[in-house]
PDB file of C-alpha atoms in Angstrom:
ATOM      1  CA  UNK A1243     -40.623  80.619 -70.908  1.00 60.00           C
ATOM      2  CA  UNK A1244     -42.574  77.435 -70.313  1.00 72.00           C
ATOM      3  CA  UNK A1245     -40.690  74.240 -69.981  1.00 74.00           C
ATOM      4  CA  UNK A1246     -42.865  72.712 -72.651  1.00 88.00           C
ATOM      5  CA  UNK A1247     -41.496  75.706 -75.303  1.00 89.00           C
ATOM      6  CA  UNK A1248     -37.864  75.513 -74.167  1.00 89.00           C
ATOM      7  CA  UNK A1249     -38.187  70.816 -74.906  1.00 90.00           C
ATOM      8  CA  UNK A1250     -39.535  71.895 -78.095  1.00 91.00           C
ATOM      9  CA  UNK A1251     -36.352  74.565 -78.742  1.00 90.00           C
ATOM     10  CA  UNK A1252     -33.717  72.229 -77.844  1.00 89.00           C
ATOM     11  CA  UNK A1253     -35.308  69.514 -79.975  1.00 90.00           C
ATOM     12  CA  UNK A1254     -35.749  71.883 -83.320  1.00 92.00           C
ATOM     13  CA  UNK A1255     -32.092  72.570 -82.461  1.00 90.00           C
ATOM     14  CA  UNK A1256     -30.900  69.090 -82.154  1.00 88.00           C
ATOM     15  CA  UNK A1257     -33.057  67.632 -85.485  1.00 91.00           C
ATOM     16  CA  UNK A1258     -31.271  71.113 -87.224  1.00 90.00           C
ATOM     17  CA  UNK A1259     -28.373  69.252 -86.061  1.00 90.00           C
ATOM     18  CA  UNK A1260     -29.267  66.365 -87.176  1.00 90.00           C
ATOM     19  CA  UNK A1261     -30.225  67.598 -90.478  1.00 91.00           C
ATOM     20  CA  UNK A1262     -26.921  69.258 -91.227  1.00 91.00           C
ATOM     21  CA  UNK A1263     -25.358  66.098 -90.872  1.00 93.00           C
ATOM     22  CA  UNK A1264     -26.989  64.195 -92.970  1.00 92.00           C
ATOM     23  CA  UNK A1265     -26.363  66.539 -95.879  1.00 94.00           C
ATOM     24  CA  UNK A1266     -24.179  65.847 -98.963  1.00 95.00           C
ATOM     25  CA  UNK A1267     -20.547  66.281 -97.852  1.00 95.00           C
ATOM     26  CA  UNK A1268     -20.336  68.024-100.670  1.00 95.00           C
ATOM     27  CA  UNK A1269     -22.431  70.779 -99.318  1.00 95.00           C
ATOM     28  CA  UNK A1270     -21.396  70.496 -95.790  1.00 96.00           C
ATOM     29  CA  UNK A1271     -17.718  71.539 -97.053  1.00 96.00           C
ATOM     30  CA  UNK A1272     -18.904  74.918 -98.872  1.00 95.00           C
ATOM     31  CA  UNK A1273     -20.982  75.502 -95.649  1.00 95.00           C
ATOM     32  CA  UNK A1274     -17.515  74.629 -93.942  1.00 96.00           C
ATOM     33  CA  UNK A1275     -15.758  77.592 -96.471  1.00 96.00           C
ATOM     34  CA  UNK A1276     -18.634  79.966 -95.420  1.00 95.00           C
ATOM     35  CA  UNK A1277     -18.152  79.478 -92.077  1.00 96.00           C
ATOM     36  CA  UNK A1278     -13.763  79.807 -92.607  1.00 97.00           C
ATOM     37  CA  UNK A1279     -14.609  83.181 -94.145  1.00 96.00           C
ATOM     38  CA  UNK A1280     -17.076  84.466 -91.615  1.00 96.00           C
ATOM     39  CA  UNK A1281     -14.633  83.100 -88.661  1.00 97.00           C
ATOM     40  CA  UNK A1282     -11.386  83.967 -90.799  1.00 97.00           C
ATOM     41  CA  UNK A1283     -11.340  87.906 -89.990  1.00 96.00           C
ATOM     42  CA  UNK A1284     -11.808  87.897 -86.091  1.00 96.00           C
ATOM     43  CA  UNK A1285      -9.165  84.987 -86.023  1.00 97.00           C
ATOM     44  CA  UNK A1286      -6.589  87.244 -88.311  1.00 96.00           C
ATOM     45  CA  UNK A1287      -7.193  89.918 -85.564  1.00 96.00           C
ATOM     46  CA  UNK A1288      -6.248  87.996 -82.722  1.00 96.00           C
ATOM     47  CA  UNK A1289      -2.916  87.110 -84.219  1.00 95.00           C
ATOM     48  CA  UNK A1290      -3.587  83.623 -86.209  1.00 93.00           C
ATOM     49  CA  UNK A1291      -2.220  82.618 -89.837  1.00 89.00           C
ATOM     50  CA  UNK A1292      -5.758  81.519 -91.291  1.00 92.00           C
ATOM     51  CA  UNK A1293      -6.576  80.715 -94.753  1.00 92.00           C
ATOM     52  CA  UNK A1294      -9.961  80.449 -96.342  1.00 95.00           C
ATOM     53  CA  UNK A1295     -10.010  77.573 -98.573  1.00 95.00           C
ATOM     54  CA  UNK A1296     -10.427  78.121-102.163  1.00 90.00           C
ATOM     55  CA  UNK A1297     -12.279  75.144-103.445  1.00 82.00           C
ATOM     56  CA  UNK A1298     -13.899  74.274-106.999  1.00 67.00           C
ATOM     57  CA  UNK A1299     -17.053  76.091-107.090  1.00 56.00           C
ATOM     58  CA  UNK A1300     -16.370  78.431-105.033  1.00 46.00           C
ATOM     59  CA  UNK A1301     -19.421  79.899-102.124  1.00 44.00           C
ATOM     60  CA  UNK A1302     -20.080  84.111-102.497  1.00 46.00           C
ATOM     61  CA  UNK A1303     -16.666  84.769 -99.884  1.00 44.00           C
ATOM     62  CA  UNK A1304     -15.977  88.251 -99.638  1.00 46.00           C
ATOM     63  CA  UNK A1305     -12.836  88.835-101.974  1.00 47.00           C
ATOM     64  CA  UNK A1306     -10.898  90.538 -98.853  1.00 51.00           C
ATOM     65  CA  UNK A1307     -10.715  87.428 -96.853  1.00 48.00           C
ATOM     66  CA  UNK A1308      -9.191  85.874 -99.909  1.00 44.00           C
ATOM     67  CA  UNK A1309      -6.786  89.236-100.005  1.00 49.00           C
ATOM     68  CA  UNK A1310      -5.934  88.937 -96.353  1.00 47.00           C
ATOM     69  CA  UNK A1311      -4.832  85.229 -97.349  1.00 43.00           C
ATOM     70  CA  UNK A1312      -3.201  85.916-100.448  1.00 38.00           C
ATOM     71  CA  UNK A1313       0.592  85.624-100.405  1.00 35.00           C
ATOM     72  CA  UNK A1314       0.278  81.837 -99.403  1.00 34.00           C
ATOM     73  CA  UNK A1315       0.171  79.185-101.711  1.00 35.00           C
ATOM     74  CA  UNK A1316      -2.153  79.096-104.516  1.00 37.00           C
ATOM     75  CA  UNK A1317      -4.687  81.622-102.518  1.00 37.00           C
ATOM     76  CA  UNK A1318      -5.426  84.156-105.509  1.00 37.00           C
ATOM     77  CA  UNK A1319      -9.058  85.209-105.401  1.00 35.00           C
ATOM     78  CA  UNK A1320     -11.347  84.257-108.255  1.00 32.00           C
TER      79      UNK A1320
ATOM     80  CA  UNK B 681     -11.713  70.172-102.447  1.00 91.00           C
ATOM     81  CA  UNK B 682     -12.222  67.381-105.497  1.00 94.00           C
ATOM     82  CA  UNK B 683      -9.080  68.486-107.194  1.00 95.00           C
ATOM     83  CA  UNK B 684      -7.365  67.847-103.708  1.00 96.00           C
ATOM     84  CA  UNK B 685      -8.772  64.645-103.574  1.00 97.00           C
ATOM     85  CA  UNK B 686      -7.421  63.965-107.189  1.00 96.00           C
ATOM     86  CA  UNK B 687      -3.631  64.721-106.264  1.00 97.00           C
ATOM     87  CA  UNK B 688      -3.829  62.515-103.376  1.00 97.00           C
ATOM     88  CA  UNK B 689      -5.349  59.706-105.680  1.00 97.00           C
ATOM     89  CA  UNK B 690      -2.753  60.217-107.709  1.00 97.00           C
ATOM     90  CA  UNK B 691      -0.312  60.115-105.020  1.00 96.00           C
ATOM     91  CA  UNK B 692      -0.996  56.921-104.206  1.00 95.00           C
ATOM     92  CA  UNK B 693      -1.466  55.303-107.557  1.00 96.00           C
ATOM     93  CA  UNK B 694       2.354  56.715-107.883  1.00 95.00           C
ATOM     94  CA  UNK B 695       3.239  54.747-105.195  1.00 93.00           C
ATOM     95  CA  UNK B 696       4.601  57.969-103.273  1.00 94.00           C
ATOM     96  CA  UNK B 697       2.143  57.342-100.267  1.00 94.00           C
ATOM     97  CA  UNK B 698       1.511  53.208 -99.716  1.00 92.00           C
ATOM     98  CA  UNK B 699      -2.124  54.361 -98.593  1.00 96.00           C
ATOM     99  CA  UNK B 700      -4.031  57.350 -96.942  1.00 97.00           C
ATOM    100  CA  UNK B 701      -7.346  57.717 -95.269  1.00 98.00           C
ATOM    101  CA  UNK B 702      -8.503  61.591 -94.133  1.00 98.00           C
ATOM    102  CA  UNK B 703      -8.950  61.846 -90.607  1.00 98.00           C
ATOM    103  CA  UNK B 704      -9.388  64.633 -88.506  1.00 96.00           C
ATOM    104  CA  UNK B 705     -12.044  67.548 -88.505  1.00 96.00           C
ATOM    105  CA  UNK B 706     -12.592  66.620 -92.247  1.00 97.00           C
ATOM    106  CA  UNK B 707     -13.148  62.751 -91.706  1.00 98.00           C
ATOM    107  CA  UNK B 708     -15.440  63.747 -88.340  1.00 97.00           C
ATOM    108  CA  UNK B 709     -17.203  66.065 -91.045  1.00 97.00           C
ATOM    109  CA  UNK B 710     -18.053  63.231 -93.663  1.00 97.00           C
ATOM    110  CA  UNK B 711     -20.404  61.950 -90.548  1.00 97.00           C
ATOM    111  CA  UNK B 712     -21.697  65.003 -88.779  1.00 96.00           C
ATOM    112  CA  UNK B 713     -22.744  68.580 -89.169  1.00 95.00           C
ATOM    113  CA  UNK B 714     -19.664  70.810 -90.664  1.00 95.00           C
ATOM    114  CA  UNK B 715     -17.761  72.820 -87.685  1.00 95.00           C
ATOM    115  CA  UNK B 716     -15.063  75.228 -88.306  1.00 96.00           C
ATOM    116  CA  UNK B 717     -11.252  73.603 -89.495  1.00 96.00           C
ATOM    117  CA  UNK B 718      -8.452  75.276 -91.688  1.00 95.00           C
ATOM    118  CA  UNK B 719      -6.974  71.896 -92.320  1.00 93.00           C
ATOM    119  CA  UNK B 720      -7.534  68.472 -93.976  1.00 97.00           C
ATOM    120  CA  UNK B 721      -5.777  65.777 -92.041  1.00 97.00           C
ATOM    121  CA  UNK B 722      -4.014  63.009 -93.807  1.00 98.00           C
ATOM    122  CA  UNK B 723      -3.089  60.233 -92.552  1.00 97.00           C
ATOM    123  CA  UNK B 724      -0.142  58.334 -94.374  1.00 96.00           C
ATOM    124  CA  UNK B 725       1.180  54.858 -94.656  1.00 91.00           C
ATOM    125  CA  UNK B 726       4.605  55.549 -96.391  1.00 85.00           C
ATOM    126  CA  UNK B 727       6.552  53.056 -98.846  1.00 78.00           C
ATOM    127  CA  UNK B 728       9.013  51.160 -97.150  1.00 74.00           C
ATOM    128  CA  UNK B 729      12.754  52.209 -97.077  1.00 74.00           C
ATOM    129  CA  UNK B 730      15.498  50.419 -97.039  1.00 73.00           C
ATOM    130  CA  UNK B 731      16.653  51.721 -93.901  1.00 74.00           C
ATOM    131  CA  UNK B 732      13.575  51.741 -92.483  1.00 72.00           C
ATOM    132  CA  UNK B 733      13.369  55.642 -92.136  1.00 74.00           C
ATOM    133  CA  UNK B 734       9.728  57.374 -91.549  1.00 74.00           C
ATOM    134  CA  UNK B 735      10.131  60.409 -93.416  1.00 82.00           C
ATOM    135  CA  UNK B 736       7.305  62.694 -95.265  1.00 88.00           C
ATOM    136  CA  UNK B 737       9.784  63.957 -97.996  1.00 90.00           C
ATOM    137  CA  UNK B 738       8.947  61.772-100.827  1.00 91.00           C
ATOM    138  CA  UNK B 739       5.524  63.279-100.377  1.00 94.00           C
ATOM    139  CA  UNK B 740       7.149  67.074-100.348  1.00 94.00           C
ATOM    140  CA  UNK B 741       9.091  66.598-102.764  1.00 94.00           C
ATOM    141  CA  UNK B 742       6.566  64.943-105.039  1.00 95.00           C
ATOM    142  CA  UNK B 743       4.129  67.610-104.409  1.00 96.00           C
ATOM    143  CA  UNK B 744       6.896  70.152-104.792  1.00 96.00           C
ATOM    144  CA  UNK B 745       7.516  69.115-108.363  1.00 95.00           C
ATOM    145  CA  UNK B 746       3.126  69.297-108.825  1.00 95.00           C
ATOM    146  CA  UNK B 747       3.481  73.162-108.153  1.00 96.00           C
ATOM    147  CA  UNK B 748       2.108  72.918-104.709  1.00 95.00           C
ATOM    148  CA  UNK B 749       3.767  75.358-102.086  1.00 89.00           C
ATOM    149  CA  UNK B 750       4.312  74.173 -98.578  1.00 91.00           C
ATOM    150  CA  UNK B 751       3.065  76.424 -95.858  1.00 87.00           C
ATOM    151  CA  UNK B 752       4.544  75.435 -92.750  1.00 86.00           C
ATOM    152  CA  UNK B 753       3.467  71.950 -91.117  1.00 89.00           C
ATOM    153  CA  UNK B 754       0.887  71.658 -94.585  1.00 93.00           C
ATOM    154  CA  UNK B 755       1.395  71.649 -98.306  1.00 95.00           C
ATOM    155  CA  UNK B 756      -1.146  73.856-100.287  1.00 94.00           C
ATOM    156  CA  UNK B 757      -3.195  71.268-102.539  1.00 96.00           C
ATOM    157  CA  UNK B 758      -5.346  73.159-104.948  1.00 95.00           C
ATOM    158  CA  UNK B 759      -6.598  75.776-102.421  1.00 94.00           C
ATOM    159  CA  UNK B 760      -6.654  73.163 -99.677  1.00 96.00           C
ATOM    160  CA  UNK B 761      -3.917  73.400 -96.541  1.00 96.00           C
ATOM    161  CA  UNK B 762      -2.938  69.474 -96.440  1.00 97.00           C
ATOM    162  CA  UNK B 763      -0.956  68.397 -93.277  1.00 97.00           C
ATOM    163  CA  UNK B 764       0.016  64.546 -93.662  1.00 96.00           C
ATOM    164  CA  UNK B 765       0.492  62.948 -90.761  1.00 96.00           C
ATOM    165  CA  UNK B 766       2.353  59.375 -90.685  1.00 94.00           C
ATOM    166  CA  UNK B 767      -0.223  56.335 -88.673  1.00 94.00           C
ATOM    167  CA  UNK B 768       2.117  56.200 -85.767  1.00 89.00           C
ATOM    168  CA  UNK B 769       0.484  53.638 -83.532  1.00 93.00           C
ATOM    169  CA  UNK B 770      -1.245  50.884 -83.924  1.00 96.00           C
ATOM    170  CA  UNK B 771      -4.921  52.751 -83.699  1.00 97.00           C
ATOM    171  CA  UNK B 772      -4.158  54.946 -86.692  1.00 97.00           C
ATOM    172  CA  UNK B 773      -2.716  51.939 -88.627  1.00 96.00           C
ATOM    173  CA  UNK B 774      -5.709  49.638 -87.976  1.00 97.00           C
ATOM    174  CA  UNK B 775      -7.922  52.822 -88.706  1.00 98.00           C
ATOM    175  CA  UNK B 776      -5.987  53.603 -91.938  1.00 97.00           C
ATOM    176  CA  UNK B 777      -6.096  49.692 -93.176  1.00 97.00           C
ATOM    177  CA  UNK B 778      -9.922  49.986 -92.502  1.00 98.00           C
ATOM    178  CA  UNK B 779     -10.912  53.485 -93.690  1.00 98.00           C
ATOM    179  CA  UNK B 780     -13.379  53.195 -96.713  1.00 97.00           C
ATOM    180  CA  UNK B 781     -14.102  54.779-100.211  1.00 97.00           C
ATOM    181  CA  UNK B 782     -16.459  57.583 -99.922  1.00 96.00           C
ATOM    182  CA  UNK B 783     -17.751  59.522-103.340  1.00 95.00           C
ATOM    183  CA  UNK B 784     -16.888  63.441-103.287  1.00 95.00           C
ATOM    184  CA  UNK B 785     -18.308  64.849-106.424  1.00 93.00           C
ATOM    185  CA  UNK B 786     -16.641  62.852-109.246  1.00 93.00           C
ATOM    186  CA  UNK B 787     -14.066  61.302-107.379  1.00 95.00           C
ATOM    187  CA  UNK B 788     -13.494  59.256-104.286  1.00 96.00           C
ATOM    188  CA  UNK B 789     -11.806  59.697-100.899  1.00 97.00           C
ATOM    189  CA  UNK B 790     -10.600  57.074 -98.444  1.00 98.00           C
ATOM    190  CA  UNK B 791     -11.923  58.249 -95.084  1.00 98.00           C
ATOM    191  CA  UNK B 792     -11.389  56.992 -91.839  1.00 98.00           C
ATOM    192  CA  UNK B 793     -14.820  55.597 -90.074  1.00 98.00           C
ATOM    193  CA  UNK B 794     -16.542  57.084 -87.648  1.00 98.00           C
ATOM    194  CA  UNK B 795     -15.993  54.000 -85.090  1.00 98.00           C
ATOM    195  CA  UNK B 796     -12.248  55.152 -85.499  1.00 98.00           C
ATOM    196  CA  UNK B 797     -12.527  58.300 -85.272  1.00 98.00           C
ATOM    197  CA  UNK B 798     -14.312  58.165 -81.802  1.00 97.00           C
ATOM    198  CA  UNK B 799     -11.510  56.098 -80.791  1.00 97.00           C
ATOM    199  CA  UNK B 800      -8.960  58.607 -82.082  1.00 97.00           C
ATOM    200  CA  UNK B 801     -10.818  61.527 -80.084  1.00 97.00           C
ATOM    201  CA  UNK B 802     -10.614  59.446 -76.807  1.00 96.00           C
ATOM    202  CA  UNK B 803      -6.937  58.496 -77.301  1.00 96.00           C
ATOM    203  CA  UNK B 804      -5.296  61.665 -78.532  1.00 95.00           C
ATOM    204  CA  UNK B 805      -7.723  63.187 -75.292  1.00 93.00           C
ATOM    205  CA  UNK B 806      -7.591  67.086 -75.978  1.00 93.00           C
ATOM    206  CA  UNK B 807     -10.072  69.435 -74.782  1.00 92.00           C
ATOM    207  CA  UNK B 808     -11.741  69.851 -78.470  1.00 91.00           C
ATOM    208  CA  UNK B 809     -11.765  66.506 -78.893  1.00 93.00           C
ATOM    209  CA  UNK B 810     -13.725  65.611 -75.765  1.00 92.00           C
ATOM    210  CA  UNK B 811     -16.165  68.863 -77.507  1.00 90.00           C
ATOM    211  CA  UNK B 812     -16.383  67.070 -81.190  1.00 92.00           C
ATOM    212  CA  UNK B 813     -16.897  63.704 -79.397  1.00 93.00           C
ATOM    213  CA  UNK B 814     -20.523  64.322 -77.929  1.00 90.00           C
ATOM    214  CA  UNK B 815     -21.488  66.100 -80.967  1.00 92.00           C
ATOM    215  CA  UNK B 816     -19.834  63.635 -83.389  1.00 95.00           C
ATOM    216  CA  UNK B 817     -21.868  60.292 -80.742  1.00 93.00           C
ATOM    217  CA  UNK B 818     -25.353  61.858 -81.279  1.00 92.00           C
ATOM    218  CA  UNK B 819     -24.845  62.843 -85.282  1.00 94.00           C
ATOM    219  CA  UNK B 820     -22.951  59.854 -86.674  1.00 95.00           C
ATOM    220  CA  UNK B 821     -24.109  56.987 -87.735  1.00 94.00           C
ATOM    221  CA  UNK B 822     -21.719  53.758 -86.181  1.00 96.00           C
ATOM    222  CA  UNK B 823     -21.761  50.349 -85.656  1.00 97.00           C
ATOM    223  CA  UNK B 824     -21.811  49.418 -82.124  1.00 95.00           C
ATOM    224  CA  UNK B 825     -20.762  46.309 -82.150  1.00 97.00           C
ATOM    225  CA  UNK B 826     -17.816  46.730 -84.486  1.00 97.00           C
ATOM    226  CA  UNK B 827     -17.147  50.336 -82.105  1.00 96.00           C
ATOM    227  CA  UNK B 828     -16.689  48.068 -78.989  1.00 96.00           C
ATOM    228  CA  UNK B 829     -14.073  45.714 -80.628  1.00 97.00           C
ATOM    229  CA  UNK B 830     -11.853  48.509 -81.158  1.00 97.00           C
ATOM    230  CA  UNK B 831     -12.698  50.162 -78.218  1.00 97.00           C
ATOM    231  CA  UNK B 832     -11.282  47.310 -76.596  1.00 97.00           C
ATOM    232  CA  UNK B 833      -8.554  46.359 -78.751  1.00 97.00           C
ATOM    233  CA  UNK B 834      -6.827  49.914 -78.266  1.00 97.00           C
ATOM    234  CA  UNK B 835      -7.553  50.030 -74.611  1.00 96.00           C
ATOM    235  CA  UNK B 836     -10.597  52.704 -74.432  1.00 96.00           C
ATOM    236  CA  UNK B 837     -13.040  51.429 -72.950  1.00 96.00           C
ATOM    237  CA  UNK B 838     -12.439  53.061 -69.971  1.00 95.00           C
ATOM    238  CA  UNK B 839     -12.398  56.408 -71.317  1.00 93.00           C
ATOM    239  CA  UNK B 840     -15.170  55.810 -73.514  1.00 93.00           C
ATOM    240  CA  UNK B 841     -17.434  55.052 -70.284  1.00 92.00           C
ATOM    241  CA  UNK B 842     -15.609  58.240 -68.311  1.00 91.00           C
ATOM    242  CA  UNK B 843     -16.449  60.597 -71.405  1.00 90.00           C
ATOM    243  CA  UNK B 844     -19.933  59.116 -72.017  1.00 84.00           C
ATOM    244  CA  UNK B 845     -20.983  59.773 -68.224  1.00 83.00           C
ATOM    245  CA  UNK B 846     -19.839  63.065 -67.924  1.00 77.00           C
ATOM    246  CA  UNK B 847     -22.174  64.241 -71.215  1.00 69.00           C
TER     247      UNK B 847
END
């Protein structure tokens, strides 16, 4: 791959970056609970107590990583 | 997470916490692209007692009679795995008395800014945080001049310059 291409990668990635952090908090903590529930079942298989979080208005989460916290707290699925 | 934010309003309206500021991945979030966490990090000034005792059970026991579970080192707020944490030096304190208002939906949060929150990455010194430190210098937004003063108030500087150079 051309230098010139691989700048021009690492800068898309880096304003991406940059873009994610300047969204509303509010929507950079459901993209935080996607991310808890995509990371949540490899982390429950390697031995660690995770919960997803189950926040007002709630992002599509499968209902079994809800399950697989349930038991804890307040963790009943919607 | 607003409803969280709610109870620990209302905790400190009560008068069960004296103040609290959210630190942590959470607070590093507020300023820079999300990253994965399981837990929102409080940090607590507690009411004076008479004995001058630093203990967290006011807070348990407050939240106990709310309805909220505890789950190991963290209460379960409204979905939300809370771990409060009391400001045990004089970083965190300064960083607590300084943290400011930040709207989150229809309520507000006291969060800890980001010039602290560099300088509690550098001081507590862990492998992640030396990660979420380059990441959270190029995203957030901080005042350098202000950054410097506490830099050099908490003894940092130093490290700041070590960490920086090895980017």
């Amino acid at each position: 791959m051309a230098v010139s291409a691989m700048t021009r990668l690492v800068a898309a990635k880096e304003a991406r970056r940059l873009r994610l952090a300047r969204l509303p908090v509010e929507e950079k903590i459901r993209n935080l609970v996607h991310l808890q529930a995509m990371a949540a079942p490899i982390l429950r298989q390697r031995g660690r107590n995770v919960r997803v979080w189950r926040i007002e208005s709630p992002p599509p989460v499968r209902r079994e990583d809800y399950r697989a916290g349930a038991g804890i707290g307040n963790a009943d699925p919607r | 997470m607003e409803a969280t934010l709610e109870v620990l309003n209302r905790l400190e309206r009560q008068g069960v916490i004296a103040r609290y500021a959210i630190g942590g991945a959470v607070g590093a979030i507020f300023y820079m692209e999300p990253f994965l966490t399981y837990d929102l990090d409080v940090f607590v000034v507690l009411p004076e007692t008479p004995g001058g005792l630093v203990t967290l059970s006011p807070i348990y026991d407050a939240l106990r009679a709310m309805g909220y579970a505890e789950e190991g080192e963290c209460v379960s707020i409204e979905g939300v795995p809370v771990q409060f944490l009391p400001a045990h030096n004089a970083l965190l304190e300064e960083a607590l008395a300084e943290a400011q208002e930040m709207r989150y939906g229809a309520t507000t949060a006291r969060v800890l800014r980001p010039e602290h929150l560099a300088a509690i990455m550098l001081q507590t010194g862990r492998d992640k945080d030396r990660q979420r430190f380059s990441a959270f210098l190029r995203e957030a937004t901080m005042d350098a001049g202000y950054c410097d003063t506490v830099l050099a108030r908490h003894g940092l500087v130093e490290r700041w310059k070590l960490w920086q150079s090895a980017q």
